[in-house]
CSV table of N, CA and C in Angstrom, one decimal:
chain,number,residue,atom,x,y,z
A,1,GLU,N,-116.6,-37.7,9.8
A,1,GLU,CA,-117.7,-36.9,10.2
A,1,GLU,C,-119.0,-37.4,9.4
A,2,VAL,N,-120.0,-37.7,10.2
A,2,VAL,CA,-121.3,-38.1,9.6
A,2,VAL,C,-122.0,-36.9,9.0
A,3,GLN,N,-122.5,-37.1,7.7
A,3,GLN,CA,-123.3,-36.1,7.1
A,3,GLN,C,-124.5,-36.8,6.4
A,4,LEU,N,-125.6,-36.2,6.5
A,4,LEU,CA,-126.9,-36.6,6.0
A,4,LEU,C,-127.5,-35.4,5.3
A,5,VAL,N,-127.8,-35.5,4.0
A,5,VAL,CA,-128.4,-34.4,3.3
A,5,VAL,C,-129.6,-34.8,2.5
A,6,GLU,N,-130.8,-34.3,2.9
A,6,GLU,CA,-132.0,-34.7,2.2
A,6,GLU,C,-132.3,-33.7,1.0
A,7,SER,N,-133.0,-34.3,0.1
A,7,SER,CA,-133.5,-33.5,-1.1
A,7,SER,C,-134.7,-34.2,-1.7
A,8,GLY,N,-135.4,-33.5,-2.5
A,8,GLY,CA,-136.5,-34.1,-3.3
A,8,GLY,C,-137.9,-33.7,-2.8
A,9,GLY,N,-138.0,-32.9,-1.8
A,9,GLY,CA,-139.3,-32.4,-1.3
A,9,GLY,C,-139.8,-31.4,-2.3
A,10,GLY,N,-141.1,-31.1,-2.0
A,10,GLY,CA,-141.8,-30.1,-2.9
A,10,GLY,C,-143.3,-30.1,-2.6
A,11,LEU,N,-144.0,-29.4,-3.5
A,11,LEU,CA,-145.4,-29.3,-3.5
A,11,LEU,C,-146.0,-30.3,-4.5
A,12,VAL,N,-147.0,-31.1,-4.0
A,12,VAL,CA,-147.6,-32.1,-4.9
A,12,VAL,C,-149.1,-32.2,-4.5
A,13,GLN,N,-149.9,-32.5,-5.5
A,13,GLN,CA,-151.4,-32.7,-5.2
A,13,GLN,C,-151.6,-34.0,-4.6
A,14,ALA,N,-152.7,-34.1,-3.9
A,14,ALA,CA,-153.1,-35.4,-3.3
A,14,ALA,C,-153.2,-36.5,-4.4
A,15,GLY,N,-152.7,-37.6,-4.0
A,15,GLY,CA,-152.7,-38.7,-5.0
A,15,GLY,C,-151.4,-38.8,-5.8
A,16,GLY,N,-150.6,-37.8,-5.7
A,16,GLY,CA,-149.3,-37.7,-6.4
A,16,GLY,C,-148.2,-38.5,-5.8
A,17,SER,N,-147.0,-38.4,-6.3
A,17,SER,CA,-145.8,-39.1,-5.8
A,17,SER,C,-144.6,-38.2,-5.7
A,18,LEU,N,-143.7,-38.5,-4.8
A,18,LEU,CA,-142.4,-37.8,-4.7
A,18,LEU,C,-141.4,-38.9,-4.3
A,19,ARG,N,-140.2,-38.7,-4.7
A,19,ARG,CA,-139.1,-39.5,-4.2
A,19,ARG,C,-138.1,-38.6,-3.5
A,20,LEU,N,-137.9,-38.9,-2.2
A,20,LEU,CA,-136.9,-38.2,-1.4
A,20,LEU,C,-135.6,-38.9,-1.4
A,21,SER,N,-134.5,-38.1,-1.4
A,21,SER,CA,-133.2,-38.7,-1.4
A,21,SER,C,-132.4,-38.2,-0.1
A,22,CYS,N,-131.5,-39.1,0.4
A,22,CYS,CA,-130.7,-38.7,1.5
A,22,CYS,C,-129.3,-39.2,1.1
A,23,ALA,N,-128.4,-38.2,0.8
A,23,ALA,CA,-127.0,-38.5,0.6
A,23,ALA,C,-126.2,-38.7,1.9
A,24,VAL,N,-125.5,-39.8,2.0
A,24,VAL,CA,-124.9,-40.1,3.3
A,24,VAL,C,-123.4,-40.2,3.2
A,25,SER,N,-122.6,-39.9,4.3
A,25,SER,CA,-121.2,-40.1,4.3
A,25,SER,C,-120.8,-40.2,5.8
A,26,GLY,N,-119.6,-40.8,6.0
A,26,GLY,CA,-119.0,-40.9,7.3
A,26,GLY,C,-119.5,-42.1,8.2
A,27,PHE,N,-120.2,-43.0,7.6
A,27,PHE,CA,-120.6,-44.2,8.3
A,27,PHE,C,-120.9,-45.4,7.3
A,28,SER,N,-121.0,-46.6,7.9
A,28,SER,CA,-121.3,-47.7,7.0
A,28,SER,C,-122.7,-48.3,7.4
A,29,PHE,N,-123.4,-48.7,6.4
A,29,PHE,CA,-124.7,-49.3,6.6
A,29,PHE,C,-124.6,-50.7,7.4
A,30,ASP,N,-123.4,-51.2,7.4
A,30,ASP,CA,-123.1,-52.4,8.2
A,30,ASP,C,-123.3,-52.1,9.7
A,31,ASP,N,-123.1,-50.9,10.1
A,31,ASP,CA,-123.0,-50.5,11.5
A,31,ASP,C,-124.2,-49.7,12.0
A,32,TYR,N,-125.0,-49.1,11.0
A,32,TYR,CA,-126.1,-48.2,11.4
A,32,TYR,C,-127.3,-48.5,10.6
A,33,ALA,N,-128.4,-48.5,11.2
A,33,ALA,CA,-129.7,-48.5,10.5
A,33,ALA,C,-130.0,-47.0,10.1
A,34,ILE,N,-130.8,-46.9,9.0
A,34,ILE,CA,-131.1,-45.6,8.5
A,34,ILE,C,-132.6,-45.5,8.4
A,35,GLY,N,-133.2,-44.4,8.8
A,35,GLY,CA,-134.6,-44.2,8.7
A,35,GLY,C,-135.0,-42.8,8.3
A,36,TRP,N,-136.3,-42.7,8.0
A,36,TRP,CA,-137.0,-41.5,7.6
A,36,TRP,C,-137.9,-41.1,8.7
A,37,PHE,N,-137.9,-39.9,9.2
A,37,PHE,CA,-138.8,-39.3,10.1
A,37,PHE,C,-139.5,-38.1,9.5
A,38,ARG,N,-140.6,-37.7,10.1
A,38,ARG,CA,-141.3,-36.5,9.7
A,38,ARG,C,-141.9,-35.8,10.9
A,39,GLN,N,-142.0,-34.5,10.7
A,39,GLN,CA,-142.6,-33.6,11.7
A,39,GLN,C,-143.6,-32.6,11.1
A,40,ALA,N,-144.8,-32.7,11.4
A,40,ALA,CA,-145.8,-31.8,10.9
A,40,ALA,C,-146.0,-30.7,11.9
A,41,PRO,N,-146.5,-29.5,11.4
A,41,PRO,CA,-146.6,-28.4,12.3
A,41,PRO,C,-147.5,-28.7,13.5
A,42,GLY,N,-147.0,-28.4,14.7
A,42,GLY,CA,-147.7,-28.7,15.9
A,42,GLY,C,-147.8,-30.1,16.4
A,43,LYS,N,-147.0,-31.0,15.7
A,43,LYS,CA,-147.1,-32.4,16.0
A,43,LYS,C,-145.7,-32.9,16.4
A,44,ALA,N,-145.6,-34.0,17.0
A,44,ALA,CA,-144.3,-34.6,17.4
A,44,ALA,C,-143.7,-35.3,16.2
A,45,ARG,N,-142.4,-35.4,16.2
A,45,ARG,CA,-141.6,-36.1,15.2
A,45,ARG,C,-141.9,-37.6,15.3
A,46,GLU,N,-142.1,-38.2,14.1
A,46,GLU,CA,-142.4,-39.7,14.1
A,46,GLU,C,-141.6,-40.4,13.1
A,47,GLN,N,-141.2,-41.6,13.4
A,47,GLN,CA,-140.5,-42.5,12.4
A,47,GLN,C,-141.5,-43.0,11.4
A,48,VAL,N,-141.3,-42.8,10.1
A,48,VAL,CA,-142.2,-43.3,9.1
A,48,VAL,C,-141.6,-44.6,8.4
A,49,SER,N,-140.3,-44.7,8.4
A,49,SER,CA,-139.7,-45.9,7.8
A,49,SER,C,-138.3,-46.0,8.2
A,50,CYS,N,-137.8,-47.3,8.2
A,50,CYS,CA,-136.4,-47.5,8.7
A,50,CYS,C,-135.9,-48.9,8.1
A,51,LYS,N,-134.6,-48.9,7.8
A,51,LYS,CA,-134.0,-50.1,7.3
A,51,LYS,C,-132.7,-50.5,8.0
A,52,SER,N,-132.6,-51.7,8.5
A,52,SER,CA,-131.4,-52.1,9.2
A,52,SER,C,-130.8,-53.4,8.6
A,53,ASP,N,-129.6,-53.3,8.2
A,53,ASP,CA,-128.9,-54.5,7.7
A,53,ASP,C,-128.4,-55.4,8.8
A,54,SER,N,-128.3,-54.9,10.0
A,54,SER,CA,-127.9,-55.7,11.1
A,54,SER,C,-128.8,-56.9,11.4
A,55,ASP,N,-130.1,-56.6,11.4
A,55,ASP,CA,-131.1,-57.7,11.6
A,55,ASP,C,-131.9,-58.0,10.4
A,56,GLY,N,-131.6,-57.3,9.2
A,56,GLY,CA,-132.4,-57.5,8.0
A,56,GLY,C,-133.8,-57.1,8.0
A,57,SER,N,-134.1,-56.1,8.8
A,57,SER,CA,-135.5,-55.6,9.0
A,57,SER,C,-135.8,-54.3,8.3
A,58,THR,N,-137.0,-54.2,7.9
A,58,THR,CA,-137.5,-53.0,7.3
A,58,THR,C,-138.8,-52.6,8.0
A,59,HIS,N,-139.0,-51.4,8.3
A,59,HIS,CA,-140.2,-51.0,9.1
A,59,HIS,C,-140.9,-49.8,8.4
A,60,TYR,N,-142.2,-49.8,8.6
A,60,TYR,CA,-143.1,-48.7,8.1
A,60,TYR,C,-144.1,-48.4,9.2
A,61,ALA,N,-144.4,-47.1,9.3
A,61,ALA,CA,-145.5,-46.7,10.2
A,61,ALA,C,-146.8,-47.2,9.5
A,62,ASP,N,-147.8,-47.5,10.4
A,62,ASP,CA,-149.0,-48.0,9.8
A,62,ASP,C,-149.7,-47.0,8.8
A,63,SER,N,-149.5,-45.7,9.1
A,63,SER,CA,-150.1,-44.7,8.3
A,63,SER,C,-149.5,-44.6,6.8
A,64,VAL,N,-148.3,-45.2,6.6
A,64,VAL,CA,-147.7,-45.2,5.3
A,64,VAL,C,-147.6,-46.5,4.6
A,65,LYS,N,-147.9,-47.6,5.3
A,65,LYS,CA,-147.7,-49.0,4.7
A,65,LYS,C,-148.5,-49.1,3.4
A,66,GLY,N,-147.9,-49.7,2.4
A,66,GLY,CA,-148.5,-49.8,1.1
A,66,GLY,C,-148.3,-48.6,0.2
A,67,ARG,N,-147.9,-47.5,0.8
A,67,ARG,CA,-147.7,-46.3,0.0
A,67,ARG,C,-146.3,-45.8,-0.1
A,68,PHE,N,-145.5,-46.0,0.9
A,68,PHE,CA,-144.1,-45.6,0.9
A,68,PHE,C,-143.1,-46.8,0.8
A,69,THR,N,-142.0,-46.6,0.2
A,69,THR,CA,-141.0,-47.6,0.1
A,69,THR,C,-139.6,-47.0,0.4
A,70,ILE,N,-138.8,-47.6,1.3
A,70,ILE,CA,-137.5,-47.2,1.6
A,70,ILE,C,-136.5,-48.1,0.8
A,71,SER,N,-135.4,-47.5,0.3
A,71,SER,CA,-134.4,-48.3,-0.4
A,71,SER,C,-133.1,-47.7,-0.2
A,72,VAL,N,-132.0,-48.5,-0.3
A,72,VAL,CA,-130.6,-48.0,-0.1
A,72,VAL,C,-129.8,-48.4,-1.4
A,73,ASP,N,-129.0,-47.5,-1.8
A,73,ASP,CA,-128.1,-47.7,-2.9
A,73,ASP,C,-126.7,-47.5,-2.4
A,74,ASN,N,-126.0,-48.7,-2.1
A,74,ASN,CA,-124.7,-48.6,-1.5
A,74,ASN,C,-123.7,-48.0,-2.5
A,75,THR,N,-123.9,-48.2,-3.8
A,75,THR,CA,-122.9,-47.6,-4.7
A,75,THR,C,-122.9,-46.1,-4.7
A,76,LYS,N,-124.1,-45.5,-4.6
A,76,LYS,CA,-124.3,-44.1,-4.6
A,76,LYS,C,-124.2,-43.5,-3.2
A,77,ASN,N,-124.2,-44.3,-2.1
A,77,ASN,CA,-124.2,-43.9,-0.8
A,77,ASN,C,-125.5,-43.0,-0.5
A,78,ALA,N,-126.6,-43.6,-0.9
A,78,ALA,CA,-127.8,-42.8,-0.8
A,78,ALA,C,-129.0,-43.7,-0.3
A,79,VAL,N,-129.9,-43.1,0.4
A,79,VAL,CA,-131.2,-43.8,0.8
A,79,VAL,C,-132.3,-43.0,0.2
A,80,TYR,N,-133.4,-43.7,-0.2
A,80,TYR,CA,-134.5,-43.1,-0.8
A,80,TYR,C,-135.8,-43.4,-0.1
A,81,LEU,N,-136.8,-42.5,-0.2
A,81,LEU,CA,-138.1,-42.8,0.2
A,81,LEU,C,-139.1,-42.5,-0.9
A,82,GLN,N,-139.6,-43.5,-1.6
A,82,GLN,CA,-140.5,-43.4,-2.6
A,82,GLN,C,-141.9,-43.2,-2.0
A,83,MET,N,-142.6,-42.1,-2.2
A,83,MET,CA,-143.9,-41.9,-1.6
A,83,MET,C,-144.9,-41.8,-2.7
A,84,ASN,N,-145.9,-42.7,-2.7
A,84,ASN,CA,-147.0,-42.8,-3.6
A,84,ASN,C,-148.3,-42.5,-2.9
A,85,GLY,N,-149.3,-42.2,-3.7
A,85,GLY,CA,-150.6,-42.0,-3.1
A,85,GLY,C,-150.6,-41.0,-2.0
A,86,LEU,N,-149.9,-39.9,-2.2
A,86,LEU,CA,-149.8,-38.9,-1.1
A,86,LEU,C,-151.1,-38.3,-0.6
A,87,LYS,N,-151.2,-38.0,0.7
A,87,LYS,CA,-152.4,-37.4,1.3
A,87,LYS,C,-152.0,-36.1,2.0
A,88,PRO,N,-153.0,-35.2,2.2
A,88,PRO,CA,-152.6,-34.0,2.9
A,88,PRO,C,-152.0,-34.2,4.2
A,89,GLU,N,-152.4,-35.3,4.9
A,89,GLU,CA,-151.8,-35.5,6.2
A,89,GLU,C,-150.3,-36.0,6.2
A,90,ASP,N,-149.8,-36.2,5.0
A,90,ASP,CA,-148.4,-36.5,4.8
A,90,ASP,C,-147.6,-35.2,4.8
A,91,THR,N,-148.2,-34.1,4.8
A,91,THR,CA,-147.5,-32.8,4.8
A,91,THR,C,-146.6,-32.7,6.1
A,92,ALA,N,-145.3,-32.5,5.9
A,92,ALA,CA,-144.4,-32.4,7.0
A,92,ALA,C,-143.0,-32.1,6.5
A,93,VAL,N,-142.1,-31.8,7.4
A,93,VAL,CA,-140.7,-31.8,7.1
A,93,VAL,C,-140.2,-33.2,7.3
A,94,TYR,N,-139.5,-33.7,6.3
A,94,TYR,CA,-139.0,-35.1,6.3
A,94,TYR,C,-137.5,-35.1,6.6
A,95,TYR,N,-137.0,-35.9,7.5
A,95,TYR,CA,-135.6,-36.0,7.9
A,95,TYR,C,-135.1,-37.4,7.7
A,96,CYS,N,-133.9,-37.6,7.3
A,96,CYS,CA,-133.2,-38.9,7.5
A,96,CYS,C,-132.3,-38.9,8.7
A,97,ALA,N,-132.2,-40.0,9.3
A,97,ALA,CA,-131.4,-40.2,10.5
A,97,ALA,C,-130.8,-41.6,10.6
A,98,ILE,N,-129.7,-41.7,11.4
A,98,ILE,CA,-129.1,-43.0,11.6
A,98,ILE,C,-129.2,-43.4,13.0
A,99,MET,N,-129.3,-44.8,13.2
A,99,MET,CA,-129.4,-45.4,14.6
A,99,MET,C,-128.3,-46.5,14.6
A,100,LYS,N,-127.8,-46.7,15.8
A,100,LYS,CA,-126.7,-47.7,15.9
A,100,LYS,C,-127.4,-49.1,15.8
A,101,PHE,N,-127.0,-49.8,14.7
A,101,PHE,CA,-127.4,-51.2,14.4
A,101,PHE,C,-128.9,-51.3,14.1
A,102,TYR,N,-129.8,-50.9,15.0
A,102,TYR,CA,-131.2,-51.2,14.9
A,102,TYR,C,-132.1,-50.0,14.9
A,103,CYS,N,-133.3,-50.2,14.2
A,103,CYS,CA,-134.2,-49.1,14.0
A,103,CYS,C,-134.8,-48.6,15.4
A,104,SER,N,-134.8,-49.5,16.4
A,104,SER,CA,-135.3,-49.1,17.7
A,104,SER,C,-134.4,-48.2,18.5
A,105,ALA,N,-133.1,-48.1,18.1
A,105,ALA,CA,-132.2,-47.3,18.8
A,105,ALA,C,-132.4,-45.8,18.6
A,106,TYR,N,-131.9,-45.0,19.5
A,106,TYR,CA,-132.1,-43.6,19.4
A,106,TYR,C,-131.3,-43.0,18.2
A,107,PRO,N,-131.9,-42.0,17.5
A,107,PRO,CA,-131.2,-41.4,16.4
A,107,PRO,C,-129.9,-40.7,16.9
A,108,ARG,N,-128.8,-40.8,16.2
A,108,ARG,CA,-127.5,-40.2,16.6
A,108,ARG,C,-127.2,-39.0,15.7
A,109,SER,N,-127.6,-39.0,14.5
A,109,SER,CA,-127.4,-37.9,13.6
A,109,SER,C,-128.6,-37.7,12.7
A,110,TRP,N,-128.8,-36.4,12.3
A,110,TRP,CA,-129.9,-36.0,11.5
A,110,TRP,C,-129.5,-35.2,10.3
A,111,GLY,N,-130.3,-35.2,9.3
A,111,GLY,CA,-130.1,-34.3,8.2
A,111,GLY,C,-130.8,-33.0,8.5
A,112,GLN,N,-130.8,-32.1,7.5
A,112,GLN,CA,-131.4,-30.8,7.7
A,112,GLN,C,-132.9,-30.8,7.4
A,113,GLY,N,-133.4,-31.8,6.8
A,113,GLY,CA,-134.8,-31.9,6.5
A,113,GLY,C,-135.2,-31.3,5.1
A,114,THR,N,-136.3,-31.8,4.6
A,114,THR,CA,-136.8,-31.3,3.3
A,114,THR,C,-138.3,-31.3,3.4
A,115,GLN,N,-138.9,-30.2,3.0
A,115,GLN,CA,-140.4,-29.9,3.1
A,115,GLN,C,-141.2,-30.7,2.1
A,116,VAL,N,-142.2,-31.4,2.5
A,116,VAL,CA,-143.2,-32.0,1.6
A,116,VAL,C,-144.5,-31.4,1.9
A,117,THR,N,-145.2,-30.9,0.9
A,117,THR,CA,-146.5,-30.3,1.1
A,117,THR,C,-147.4,-30.9,0.1
A,118,VAL,N,-148.5,-31.5,0.6
A,118,VAL,CA,-149.5,-32.2,-0.2
A,118,VAL,C,-150.8,-31.4,-0.2
A,119,SER,N,-151.3,-30.9,-1.3
A,119,SER,CA,-152.5,-30.1,-1.4
A,119,SER,C,-153.7,-30.9,-1.7
A,120,SER,N,-154.8,-30.5,-1.2
A,120,SER,CA,-156.1,-31.2,-1.4
A,120,SER,C,-156.8,-30.7,-2.6
């Protein structure tokens, strides 16, 4: 059974940092890409970052390039999103999800989400 559990969200002032964690089980990074998505109130869910071992690619949305970093710890079965220089527009519920092989594939499983709120 695939399980994805996010943690690490909270309230932070603009310019601050947070590190989100996603504990994973039930699949291998050899077979699935893993990404971070976010959904702000009244807006569509968007992919902000993704990492695929199948093609060795890492992706970031233009809005977060240079500020966010995705990483995977195979020993701990966890994926992280380091978020620096946070802006109020980063406020959203953040989810981790997996895709078959590639970041462009549709998400097959989701975590429960963790709230990130950035105050101005």
